[in-house]
mmCIF file of C-alpha atoms and ligand atoms in Angstrom:
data_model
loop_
_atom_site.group_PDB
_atom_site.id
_atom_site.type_symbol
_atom_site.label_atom_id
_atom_site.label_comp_id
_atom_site.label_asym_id
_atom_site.label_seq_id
_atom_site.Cartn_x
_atom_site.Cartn_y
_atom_site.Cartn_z
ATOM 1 C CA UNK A 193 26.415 -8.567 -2.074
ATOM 2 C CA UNK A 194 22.847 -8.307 -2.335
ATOM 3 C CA UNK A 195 20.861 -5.471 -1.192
ATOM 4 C CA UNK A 196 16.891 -5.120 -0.365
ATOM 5 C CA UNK A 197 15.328 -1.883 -0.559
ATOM 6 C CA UNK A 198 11.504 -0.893 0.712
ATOM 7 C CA UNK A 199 9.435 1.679 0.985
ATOM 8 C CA UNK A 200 6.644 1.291 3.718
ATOM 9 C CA UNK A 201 3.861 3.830 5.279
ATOM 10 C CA UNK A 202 2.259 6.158 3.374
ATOM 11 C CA UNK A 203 3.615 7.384 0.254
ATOM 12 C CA UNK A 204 5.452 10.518 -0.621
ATOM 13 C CA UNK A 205 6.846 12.620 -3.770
ATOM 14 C CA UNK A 206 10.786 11.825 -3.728
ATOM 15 C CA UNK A 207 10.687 8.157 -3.032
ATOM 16 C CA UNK A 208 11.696 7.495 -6.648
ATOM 17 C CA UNK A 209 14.962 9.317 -6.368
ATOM 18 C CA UNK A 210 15.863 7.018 -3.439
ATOM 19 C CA UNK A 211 15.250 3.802 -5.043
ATOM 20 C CA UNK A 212 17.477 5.040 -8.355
ATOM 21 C CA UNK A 213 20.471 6.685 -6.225
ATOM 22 C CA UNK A 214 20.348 3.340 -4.326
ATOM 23 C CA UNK A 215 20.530 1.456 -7.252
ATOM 24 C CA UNK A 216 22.454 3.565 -9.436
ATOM 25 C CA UNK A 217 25.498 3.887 -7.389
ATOM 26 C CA UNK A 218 24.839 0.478 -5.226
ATOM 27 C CA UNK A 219 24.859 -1.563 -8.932
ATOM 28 C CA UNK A 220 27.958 0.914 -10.756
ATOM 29 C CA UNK A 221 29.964 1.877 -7.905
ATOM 30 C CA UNK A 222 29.553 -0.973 -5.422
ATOM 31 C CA UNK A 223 29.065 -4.047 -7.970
ATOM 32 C CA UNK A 224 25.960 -5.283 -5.042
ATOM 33 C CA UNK A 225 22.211 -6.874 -6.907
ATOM 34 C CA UNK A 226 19.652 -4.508 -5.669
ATOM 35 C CA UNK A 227 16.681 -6.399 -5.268
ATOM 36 C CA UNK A 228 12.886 -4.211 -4.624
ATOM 37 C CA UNK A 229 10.857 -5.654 -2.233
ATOM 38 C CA UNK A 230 7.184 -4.515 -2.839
ATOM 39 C CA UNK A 231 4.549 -3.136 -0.383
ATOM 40 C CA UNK A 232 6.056 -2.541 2.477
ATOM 41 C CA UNK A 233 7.615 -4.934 4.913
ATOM 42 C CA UNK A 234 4.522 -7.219 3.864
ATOM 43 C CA UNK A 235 6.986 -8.045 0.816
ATOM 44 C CA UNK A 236 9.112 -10.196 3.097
ATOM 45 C CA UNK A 237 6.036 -11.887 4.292
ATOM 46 C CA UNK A 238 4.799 -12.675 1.386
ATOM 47 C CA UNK A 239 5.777 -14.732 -1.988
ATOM 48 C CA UNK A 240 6.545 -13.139 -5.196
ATOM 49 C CA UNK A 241 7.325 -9.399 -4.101
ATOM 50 C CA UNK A 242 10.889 -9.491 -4.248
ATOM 51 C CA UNK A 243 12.335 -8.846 -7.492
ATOM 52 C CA UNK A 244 15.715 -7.717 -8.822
ATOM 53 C CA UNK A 245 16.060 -3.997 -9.825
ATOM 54 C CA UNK A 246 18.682 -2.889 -12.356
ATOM 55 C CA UNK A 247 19.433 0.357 -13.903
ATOM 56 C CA UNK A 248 16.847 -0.006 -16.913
ATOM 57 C CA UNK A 249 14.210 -0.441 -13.894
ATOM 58 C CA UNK A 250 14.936 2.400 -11.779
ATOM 59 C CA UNK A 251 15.821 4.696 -14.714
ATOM 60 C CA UNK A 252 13.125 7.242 -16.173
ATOM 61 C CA UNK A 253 11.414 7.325 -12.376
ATOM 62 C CA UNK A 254 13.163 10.179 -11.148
ATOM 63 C CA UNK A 255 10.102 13.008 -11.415
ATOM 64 C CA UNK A 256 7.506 10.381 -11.219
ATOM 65 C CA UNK A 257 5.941 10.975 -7.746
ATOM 66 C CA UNK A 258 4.489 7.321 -5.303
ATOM 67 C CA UNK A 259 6.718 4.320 -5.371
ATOM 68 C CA UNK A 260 7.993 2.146 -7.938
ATOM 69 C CA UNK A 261 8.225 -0.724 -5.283
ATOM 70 C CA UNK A 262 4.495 0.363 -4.100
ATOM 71 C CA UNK A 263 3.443 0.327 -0.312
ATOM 72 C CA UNK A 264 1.406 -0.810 2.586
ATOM 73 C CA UNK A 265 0.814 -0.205 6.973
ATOM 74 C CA UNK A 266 2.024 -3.647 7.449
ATOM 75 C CA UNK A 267 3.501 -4.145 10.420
ATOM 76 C CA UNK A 268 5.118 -7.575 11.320
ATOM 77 C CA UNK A 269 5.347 -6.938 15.043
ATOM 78 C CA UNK A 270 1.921 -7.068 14.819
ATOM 79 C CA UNK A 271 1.723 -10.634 12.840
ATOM 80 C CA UNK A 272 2.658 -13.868 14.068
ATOM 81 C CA UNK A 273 6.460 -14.550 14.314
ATOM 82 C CA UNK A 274 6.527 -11.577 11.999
ATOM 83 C CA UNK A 275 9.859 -10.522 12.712
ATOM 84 C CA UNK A 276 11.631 -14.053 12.510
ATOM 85 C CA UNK A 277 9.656 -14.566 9.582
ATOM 86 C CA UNK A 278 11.811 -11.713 8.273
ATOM 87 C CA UNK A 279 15.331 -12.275 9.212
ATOM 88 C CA UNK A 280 14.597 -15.949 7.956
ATOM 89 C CA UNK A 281 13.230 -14.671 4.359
ATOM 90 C CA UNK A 282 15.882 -12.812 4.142
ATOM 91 C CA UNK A 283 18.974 -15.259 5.350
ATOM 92 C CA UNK A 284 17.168 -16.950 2.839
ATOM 93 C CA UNK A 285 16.910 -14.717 -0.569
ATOM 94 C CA UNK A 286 20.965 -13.947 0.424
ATOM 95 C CA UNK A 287 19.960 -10.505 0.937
ATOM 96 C CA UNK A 288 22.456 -9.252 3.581
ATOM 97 C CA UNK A 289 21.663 -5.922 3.734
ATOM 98 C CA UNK A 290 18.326 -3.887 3.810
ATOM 99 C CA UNK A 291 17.681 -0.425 3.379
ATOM 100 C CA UNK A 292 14.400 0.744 4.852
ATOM 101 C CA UNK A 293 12.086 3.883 3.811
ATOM 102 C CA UNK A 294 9.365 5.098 5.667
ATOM 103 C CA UNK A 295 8.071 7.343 8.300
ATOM 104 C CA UNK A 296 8.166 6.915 12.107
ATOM 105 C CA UNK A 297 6.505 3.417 12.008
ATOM 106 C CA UNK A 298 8.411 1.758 9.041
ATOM 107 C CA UNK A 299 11.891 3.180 10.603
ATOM 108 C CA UNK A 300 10.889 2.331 14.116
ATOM 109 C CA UNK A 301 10.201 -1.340 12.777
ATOM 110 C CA UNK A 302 13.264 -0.955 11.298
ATOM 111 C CA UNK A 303 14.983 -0.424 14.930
ATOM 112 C CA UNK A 304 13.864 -3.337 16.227
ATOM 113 C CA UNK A 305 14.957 -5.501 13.305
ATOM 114 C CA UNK A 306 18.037 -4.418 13.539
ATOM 115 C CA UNK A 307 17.979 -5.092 17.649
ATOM 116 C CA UNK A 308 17.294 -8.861 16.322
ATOM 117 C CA UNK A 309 20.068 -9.055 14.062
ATOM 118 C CA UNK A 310 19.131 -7.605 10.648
ATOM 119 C CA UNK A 311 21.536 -5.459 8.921
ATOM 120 C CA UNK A 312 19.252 -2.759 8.123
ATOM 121 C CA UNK A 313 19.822 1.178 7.196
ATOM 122 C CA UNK A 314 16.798 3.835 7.399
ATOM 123 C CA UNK A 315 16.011 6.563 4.795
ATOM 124 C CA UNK A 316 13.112 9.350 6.751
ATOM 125 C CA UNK A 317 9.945 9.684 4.638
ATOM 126 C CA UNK A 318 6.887 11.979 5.308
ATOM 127 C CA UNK A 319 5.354 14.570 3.710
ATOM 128 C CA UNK A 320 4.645 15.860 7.466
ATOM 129 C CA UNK A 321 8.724 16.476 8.127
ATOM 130 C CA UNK A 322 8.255 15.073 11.834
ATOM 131 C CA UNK A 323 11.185 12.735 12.082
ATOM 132 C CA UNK A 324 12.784 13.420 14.896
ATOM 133 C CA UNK A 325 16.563 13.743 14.453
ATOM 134 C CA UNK A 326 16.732 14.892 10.850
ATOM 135 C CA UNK A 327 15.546 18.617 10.019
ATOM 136 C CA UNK A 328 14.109 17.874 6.729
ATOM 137 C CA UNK A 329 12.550 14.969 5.286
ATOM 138 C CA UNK A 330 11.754 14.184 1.341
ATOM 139 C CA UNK A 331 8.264 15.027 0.100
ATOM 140 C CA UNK A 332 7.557 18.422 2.747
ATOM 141 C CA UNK A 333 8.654 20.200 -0.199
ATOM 142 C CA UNK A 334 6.152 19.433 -2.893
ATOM 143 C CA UNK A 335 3.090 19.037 0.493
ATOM 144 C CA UNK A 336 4.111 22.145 1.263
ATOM 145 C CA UNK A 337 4.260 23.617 -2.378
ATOM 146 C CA UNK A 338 0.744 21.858 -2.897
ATOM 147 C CA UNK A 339 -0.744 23.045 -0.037
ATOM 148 C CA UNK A 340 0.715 26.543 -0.771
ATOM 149 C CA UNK A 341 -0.832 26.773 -4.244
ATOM 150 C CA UNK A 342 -4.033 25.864 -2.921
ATOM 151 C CA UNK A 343 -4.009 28.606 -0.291
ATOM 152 C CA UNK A 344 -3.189 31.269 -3.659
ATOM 153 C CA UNK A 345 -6.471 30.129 -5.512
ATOM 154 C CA UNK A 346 -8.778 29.717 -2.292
ATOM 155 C CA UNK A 347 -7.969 33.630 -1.364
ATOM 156 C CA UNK A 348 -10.309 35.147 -4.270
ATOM 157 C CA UNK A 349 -12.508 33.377 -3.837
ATOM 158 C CA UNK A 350 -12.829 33.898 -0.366
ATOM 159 C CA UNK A 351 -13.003 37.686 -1.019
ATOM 160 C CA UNK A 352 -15.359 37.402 -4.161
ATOM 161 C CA UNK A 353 -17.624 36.076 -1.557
ATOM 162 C CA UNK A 354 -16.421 37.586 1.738
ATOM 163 C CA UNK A 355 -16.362 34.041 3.328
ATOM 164 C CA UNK A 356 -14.662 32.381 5.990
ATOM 165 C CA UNK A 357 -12.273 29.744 4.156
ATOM 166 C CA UNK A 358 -10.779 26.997 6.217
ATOM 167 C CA UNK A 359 -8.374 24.951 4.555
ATOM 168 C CA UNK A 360 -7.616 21.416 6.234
ATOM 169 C CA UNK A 361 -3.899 20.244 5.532
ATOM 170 C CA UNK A 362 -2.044 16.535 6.095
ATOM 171 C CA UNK A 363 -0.431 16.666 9.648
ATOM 172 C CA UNK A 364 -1.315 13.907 12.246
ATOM 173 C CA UNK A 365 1.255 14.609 15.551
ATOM 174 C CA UNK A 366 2.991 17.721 14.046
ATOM 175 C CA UNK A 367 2.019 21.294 11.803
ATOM 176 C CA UNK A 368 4.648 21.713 9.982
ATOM 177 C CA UNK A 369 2.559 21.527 6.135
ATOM 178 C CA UNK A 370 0.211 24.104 7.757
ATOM 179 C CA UNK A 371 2.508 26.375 9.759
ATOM 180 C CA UNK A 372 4.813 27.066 6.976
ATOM 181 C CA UNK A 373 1.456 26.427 3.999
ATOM 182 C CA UNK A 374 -0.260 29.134 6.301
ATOM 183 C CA UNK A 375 3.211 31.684 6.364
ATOM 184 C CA UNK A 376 3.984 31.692 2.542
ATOM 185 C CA UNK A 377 0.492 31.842 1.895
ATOM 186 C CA UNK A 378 -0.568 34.707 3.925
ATOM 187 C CA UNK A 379 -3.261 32.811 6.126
ATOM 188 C CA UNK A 380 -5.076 34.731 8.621
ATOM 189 C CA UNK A 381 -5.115 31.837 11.768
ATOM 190 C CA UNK A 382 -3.040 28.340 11.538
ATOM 191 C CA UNK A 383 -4.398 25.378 13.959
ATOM 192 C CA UNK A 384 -1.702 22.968 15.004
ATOM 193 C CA UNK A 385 -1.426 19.270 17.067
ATOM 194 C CA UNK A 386 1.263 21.122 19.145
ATOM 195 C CA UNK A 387 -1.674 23.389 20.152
ATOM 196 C CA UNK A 388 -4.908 22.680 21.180
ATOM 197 C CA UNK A 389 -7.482 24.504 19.187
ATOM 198 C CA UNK A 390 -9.672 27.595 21.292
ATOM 199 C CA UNK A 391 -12.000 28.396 19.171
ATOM 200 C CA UNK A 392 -12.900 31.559 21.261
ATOM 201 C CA UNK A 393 -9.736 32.976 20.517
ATOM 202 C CA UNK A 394 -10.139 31.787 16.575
ATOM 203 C CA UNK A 395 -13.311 33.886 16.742
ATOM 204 C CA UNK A 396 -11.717 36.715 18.655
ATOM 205 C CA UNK A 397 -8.618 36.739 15.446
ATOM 206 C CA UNK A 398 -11.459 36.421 12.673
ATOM 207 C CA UNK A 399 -13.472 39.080 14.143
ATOM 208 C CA UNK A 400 -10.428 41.711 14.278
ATOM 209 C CA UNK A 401 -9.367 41.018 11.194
ATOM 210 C CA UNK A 402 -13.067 42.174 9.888
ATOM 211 C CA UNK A 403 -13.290 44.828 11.803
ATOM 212 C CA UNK A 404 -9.952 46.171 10.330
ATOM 213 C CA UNK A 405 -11.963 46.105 7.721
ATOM 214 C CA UNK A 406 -10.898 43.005 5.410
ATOM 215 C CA UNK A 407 -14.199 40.761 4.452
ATOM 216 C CA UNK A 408 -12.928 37.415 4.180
ATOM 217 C CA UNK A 409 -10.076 35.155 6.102
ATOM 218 C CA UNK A 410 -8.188 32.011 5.463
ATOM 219 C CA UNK A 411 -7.903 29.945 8.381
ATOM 220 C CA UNK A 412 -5.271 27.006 7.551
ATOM 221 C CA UNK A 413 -6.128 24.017 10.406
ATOM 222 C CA UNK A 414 -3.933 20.584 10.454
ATOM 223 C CA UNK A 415 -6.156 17.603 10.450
ATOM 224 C CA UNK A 416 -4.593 16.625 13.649
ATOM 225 C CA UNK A 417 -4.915 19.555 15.285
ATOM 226 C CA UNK A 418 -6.950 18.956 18.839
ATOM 227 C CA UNK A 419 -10.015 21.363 20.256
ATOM 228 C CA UNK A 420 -9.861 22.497 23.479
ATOM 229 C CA UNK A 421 -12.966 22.349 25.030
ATOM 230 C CA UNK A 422 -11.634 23.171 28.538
ATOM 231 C CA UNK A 423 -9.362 24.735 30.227
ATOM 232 C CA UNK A 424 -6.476 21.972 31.096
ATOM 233 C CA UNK A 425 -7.821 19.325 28.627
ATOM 234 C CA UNK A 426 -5.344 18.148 26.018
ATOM 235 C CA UNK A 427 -8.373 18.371 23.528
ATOM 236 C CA UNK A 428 -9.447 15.583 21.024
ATOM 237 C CA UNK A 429 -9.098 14.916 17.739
ATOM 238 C CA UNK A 430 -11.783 14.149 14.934
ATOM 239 C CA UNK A 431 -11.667 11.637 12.989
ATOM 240 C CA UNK A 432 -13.134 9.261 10.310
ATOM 241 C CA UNK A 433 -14.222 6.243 11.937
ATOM 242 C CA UNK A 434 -13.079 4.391 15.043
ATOM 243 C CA UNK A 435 -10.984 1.583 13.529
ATOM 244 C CA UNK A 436 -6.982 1.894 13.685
ATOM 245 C CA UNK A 437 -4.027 0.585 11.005
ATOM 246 C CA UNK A 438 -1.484 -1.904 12.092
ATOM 247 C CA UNK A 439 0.299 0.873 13.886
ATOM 248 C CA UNK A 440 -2.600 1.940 16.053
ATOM 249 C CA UNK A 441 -3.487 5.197 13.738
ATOM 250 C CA UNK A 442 -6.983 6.231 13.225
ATOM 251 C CA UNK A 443 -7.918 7.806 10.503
ATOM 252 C CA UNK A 444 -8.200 11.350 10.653
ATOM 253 C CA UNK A 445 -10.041 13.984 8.787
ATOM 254 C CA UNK A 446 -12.729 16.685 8.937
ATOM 255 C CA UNK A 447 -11.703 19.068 11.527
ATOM 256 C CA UNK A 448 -11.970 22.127 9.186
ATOM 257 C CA UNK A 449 -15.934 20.996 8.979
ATOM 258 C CA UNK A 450 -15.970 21.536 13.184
ATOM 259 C CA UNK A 451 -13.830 24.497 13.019
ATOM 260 C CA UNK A 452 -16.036 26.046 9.714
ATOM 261 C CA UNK A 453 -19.476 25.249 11.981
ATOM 262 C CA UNK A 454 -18.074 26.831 14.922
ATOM 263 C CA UNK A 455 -17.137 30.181 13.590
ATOM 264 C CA UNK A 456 -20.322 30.623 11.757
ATOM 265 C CA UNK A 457 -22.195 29.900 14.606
ATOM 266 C CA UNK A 458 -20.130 32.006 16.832
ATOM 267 C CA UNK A 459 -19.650 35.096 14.169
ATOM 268 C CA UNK A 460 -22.486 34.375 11.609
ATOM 269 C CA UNK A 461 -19.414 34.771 8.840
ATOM 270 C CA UNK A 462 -20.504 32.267 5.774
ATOM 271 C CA UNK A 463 -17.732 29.481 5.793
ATOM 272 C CA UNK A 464 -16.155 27.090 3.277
ATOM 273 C CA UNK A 465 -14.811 24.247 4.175
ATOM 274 C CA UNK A 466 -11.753 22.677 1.725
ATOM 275 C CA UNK A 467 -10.236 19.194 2.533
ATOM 276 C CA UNK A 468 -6.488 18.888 0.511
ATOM 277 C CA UNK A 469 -6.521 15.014 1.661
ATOM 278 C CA UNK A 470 -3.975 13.429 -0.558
ATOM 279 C CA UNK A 471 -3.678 16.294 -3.022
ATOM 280 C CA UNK A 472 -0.776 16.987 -1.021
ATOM 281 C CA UNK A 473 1.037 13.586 -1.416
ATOM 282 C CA UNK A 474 0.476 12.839 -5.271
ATOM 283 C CA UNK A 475 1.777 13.918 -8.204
ATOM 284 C CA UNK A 476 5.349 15.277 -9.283
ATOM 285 C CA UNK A 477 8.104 16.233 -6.739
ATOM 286 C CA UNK A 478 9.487 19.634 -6.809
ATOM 287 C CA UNK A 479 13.407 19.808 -7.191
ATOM 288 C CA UNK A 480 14.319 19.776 -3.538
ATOM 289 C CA UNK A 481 12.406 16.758 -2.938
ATOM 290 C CA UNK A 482 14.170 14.984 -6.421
ATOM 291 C CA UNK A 483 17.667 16.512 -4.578
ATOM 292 C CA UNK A 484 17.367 15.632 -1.150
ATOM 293 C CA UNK A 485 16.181 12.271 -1.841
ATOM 294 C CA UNK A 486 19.082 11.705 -4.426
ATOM 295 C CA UNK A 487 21.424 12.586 -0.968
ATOM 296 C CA UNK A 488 19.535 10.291 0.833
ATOM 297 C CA UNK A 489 19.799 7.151 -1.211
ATOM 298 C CA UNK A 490 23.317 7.738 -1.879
ATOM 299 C CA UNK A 491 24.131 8.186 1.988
ATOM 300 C CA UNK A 492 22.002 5.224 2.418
ATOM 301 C CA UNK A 493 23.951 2.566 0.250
ATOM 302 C CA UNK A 494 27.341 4.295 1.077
ATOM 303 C CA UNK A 495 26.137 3.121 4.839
ATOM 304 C CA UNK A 496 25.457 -0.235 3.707
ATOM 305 C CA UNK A 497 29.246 -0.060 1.698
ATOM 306 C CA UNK A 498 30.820 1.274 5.161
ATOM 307 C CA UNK A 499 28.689 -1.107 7.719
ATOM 308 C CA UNK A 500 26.803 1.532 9.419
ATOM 309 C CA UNK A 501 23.979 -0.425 10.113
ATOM 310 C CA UNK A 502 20.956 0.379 12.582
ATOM 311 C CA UNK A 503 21.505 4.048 11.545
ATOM 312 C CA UNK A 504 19.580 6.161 9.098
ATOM 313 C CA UNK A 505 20.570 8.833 7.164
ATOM 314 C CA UNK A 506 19.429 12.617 7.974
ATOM 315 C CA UNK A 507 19.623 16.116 6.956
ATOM 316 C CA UNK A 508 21.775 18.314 10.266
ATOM 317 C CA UNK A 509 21.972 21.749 8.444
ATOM 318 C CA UNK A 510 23.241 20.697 5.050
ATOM 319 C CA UNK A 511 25.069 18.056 5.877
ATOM 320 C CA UNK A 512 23.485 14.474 5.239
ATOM 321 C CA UNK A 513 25.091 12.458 8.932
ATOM 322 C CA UNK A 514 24.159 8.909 10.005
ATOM 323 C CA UNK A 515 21.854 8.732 13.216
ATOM 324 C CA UNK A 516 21.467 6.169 15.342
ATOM 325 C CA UNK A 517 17.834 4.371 14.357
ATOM 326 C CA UNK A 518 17.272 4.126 18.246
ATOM 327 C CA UNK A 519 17.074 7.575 18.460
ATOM 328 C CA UNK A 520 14.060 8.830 16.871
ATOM 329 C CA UNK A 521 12.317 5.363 18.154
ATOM 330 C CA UNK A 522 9.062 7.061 19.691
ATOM 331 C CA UNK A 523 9.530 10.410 19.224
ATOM 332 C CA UNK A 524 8.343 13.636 16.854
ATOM 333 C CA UNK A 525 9.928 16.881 15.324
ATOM 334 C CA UNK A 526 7.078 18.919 16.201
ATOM 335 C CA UNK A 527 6.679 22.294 15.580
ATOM 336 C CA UNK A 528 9.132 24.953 17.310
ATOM 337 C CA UNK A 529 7.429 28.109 19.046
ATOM 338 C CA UNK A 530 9.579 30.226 17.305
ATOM 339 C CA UNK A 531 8.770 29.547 13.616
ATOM 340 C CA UNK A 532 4.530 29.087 15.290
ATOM 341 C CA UNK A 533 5.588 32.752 16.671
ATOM 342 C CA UNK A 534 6.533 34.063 13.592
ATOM 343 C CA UNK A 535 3.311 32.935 12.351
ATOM 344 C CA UNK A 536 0.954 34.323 15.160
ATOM 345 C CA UNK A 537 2.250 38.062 13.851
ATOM 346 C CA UNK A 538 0.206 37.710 10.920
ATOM 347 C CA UNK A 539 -2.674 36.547 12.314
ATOM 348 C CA UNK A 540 -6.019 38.697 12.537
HETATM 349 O O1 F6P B 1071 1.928 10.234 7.675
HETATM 350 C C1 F6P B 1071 1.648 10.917 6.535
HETATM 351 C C2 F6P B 1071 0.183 11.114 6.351
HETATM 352 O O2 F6P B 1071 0.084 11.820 5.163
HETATM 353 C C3 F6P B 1071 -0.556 11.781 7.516
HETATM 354 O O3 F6P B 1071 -0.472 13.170 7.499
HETATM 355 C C4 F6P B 1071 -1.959 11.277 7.321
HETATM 356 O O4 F6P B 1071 -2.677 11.272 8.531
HETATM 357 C C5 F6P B 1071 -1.754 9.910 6.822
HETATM 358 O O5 F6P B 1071 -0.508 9.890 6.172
HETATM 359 C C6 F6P B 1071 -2.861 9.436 5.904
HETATM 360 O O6 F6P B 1071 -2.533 8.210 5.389
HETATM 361 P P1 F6P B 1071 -3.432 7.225 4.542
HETATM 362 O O7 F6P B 1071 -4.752 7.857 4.306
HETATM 363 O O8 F6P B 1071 -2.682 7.006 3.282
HETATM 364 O O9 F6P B 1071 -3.508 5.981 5.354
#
């Protein structure tokens, strides 16, 4: 049988050791021809991005971080018979089975594929663990490592100057990078998306903090966190520029710049403003990441093997279950009170 594999959205440390635990034990175990399709869904839209992958292709890529198969926001819902365009490329290339991995837009195309017909199985990606209906996903580990080490360095420097530091992490509809970045690195406020920002009450946390007599804080903030200007109002988000990807996402950044402005106004503390960006999505992925994406990609072709499609694999305590695709279709894992709780004790 053959076998298409993806990777779609934005990349993430750990996709590598899907794609080689799909191939490895798909090719030696299961006898099927894996064959990569490049960038994204766009891959099936396009000529010349499918190619086969054997062992020599996938071996050697296990600590690399990105994606062997590359990636791309293409969504074919959004392009002219996109989706028929699809099952027909790949009724055509023989490839019977597809395994699909990517965030909430890649697996929710995913969902509706396989509502049309296509034999497709879903592996969760994100660096910002918000899949709803698995508790971990690949690449949170090394973010949240990243994002951690960066917190380390920016605290003496913060007190070499007695400055108001405010660190901007990855994070667009949940917190989870700067929650658990802003609890293992000892920051002094964390702004979420679950919780609109009030920058009085930022102010009021800085301000104790100081007058307990420490001269510098570290306020973590998640670039989609939202300020609340008044009472009631869900709050807004700042972003880059006003247009949108195929999915409807604007691109976000530069909250820590409003939040920075703000407090120095408000407390006349001299701020710093740094932006991790994509810091946290590069580079090499820590063990758990190589691990849990290993578990992935074998629960993923041992789907395919068994006939489980429109599921996709995910992490319930330590056990790696099949889900039904349908139901994480439009939701988010967003942050629980009681880790955000845990947080709030150190904060001030
Ligand atoms: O979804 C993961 C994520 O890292 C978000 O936190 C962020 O908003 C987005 O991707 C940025 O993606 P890009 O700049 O690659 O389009």
């Amino acid at each position: 049988m053959k076998v298409g594999v993806l990777t779609g959205g934005g990349d993430c440390p750990g996709l590598n050791a899907v794609i080689r635990a799909v191939a490895r034990k798909g090719i030696t175990r299961y006898g099927y021809v894996i064959y990569g399709i490049y960038e994204g869904w766009k891959g099936l839209l396009e000529e010349n991005l499918i190619r086969p992958l054997d062992l020599a292709a996938t071996s050697g890529i296990l600590h690399r971080g990105g994606t062997i198969l590359k990636t791309s926001r293409t969504n074919p819902f959004k392009i002219e018979n996109g989706a028929q365009r699809i099952a027909e490329r790949l009724d055509k290339e023989g490839i019977e089975a597809l395994i699909a991995i990517g965030g909430d837009d890649t697996l929710g195309v995913a969902a509706k594929l396989h509502k049309l017909g296509v034999k497709v199985v879903g592996v969760p990606k994100t660096i910002d663990n918000d899949i709803y209906g698995t508790d971990r996903t690949f690449g949170f580990d090394t973010a949240l490592n990243a994002a951690t080490d960066a917190i380390d360095r920016l605290h003496s420097t913060a007190e070499a100057h007695n400055r108001v530091m405010v660190v901007e992490v990855m994070g667009r509809n949940a917190g989870w990078i700067a929650v658990e970045s802003g609890l293992a690195g000892g920051a002094d406020v964390i702004l979420i998306p679950e919780r609109p920002i009030d920058l009085d009450e930022v102010c009021k946390l800085i301000k104790r903090r100081h007058q307990r007599g420490k001269d510098f804080s570290i306020v973590v903030v998640a670039e989609g966190a939202q300020i609340k200007h008044v009472e009631n109002s869900t709050g807004e988000c700042i972003v880059q520029d006003d247009s949108v990807d195929q999915f409807g996402h604007v691109r976000l950044g530069g909250i820590a710049n409003y939040v920075a402005k703000e407090v120095e106004k408000r407390l006349s503390f001299e701020s710093r403003v740094v932006i991790l960006g994509h810091i946290q999505r590069g580079g090499t992925p820590t063990a758990f990441d190589r691990v849990l994406g290993t578990r992935y990609g074998i629960g993923a072709i041992d789907m395919v093997h068994r006939g489980e499609f429109g599921n996709f694999v995910a992490l319930r305590g330590n056990n790696i279950v099949a889900v039904p695709l349908a139901e994480m279709e439009g939701k988010t894992r967003t942050v629980n009170d009681e880790l955000y709780e845990i947080a709030e004790v150190f904060f001030g």
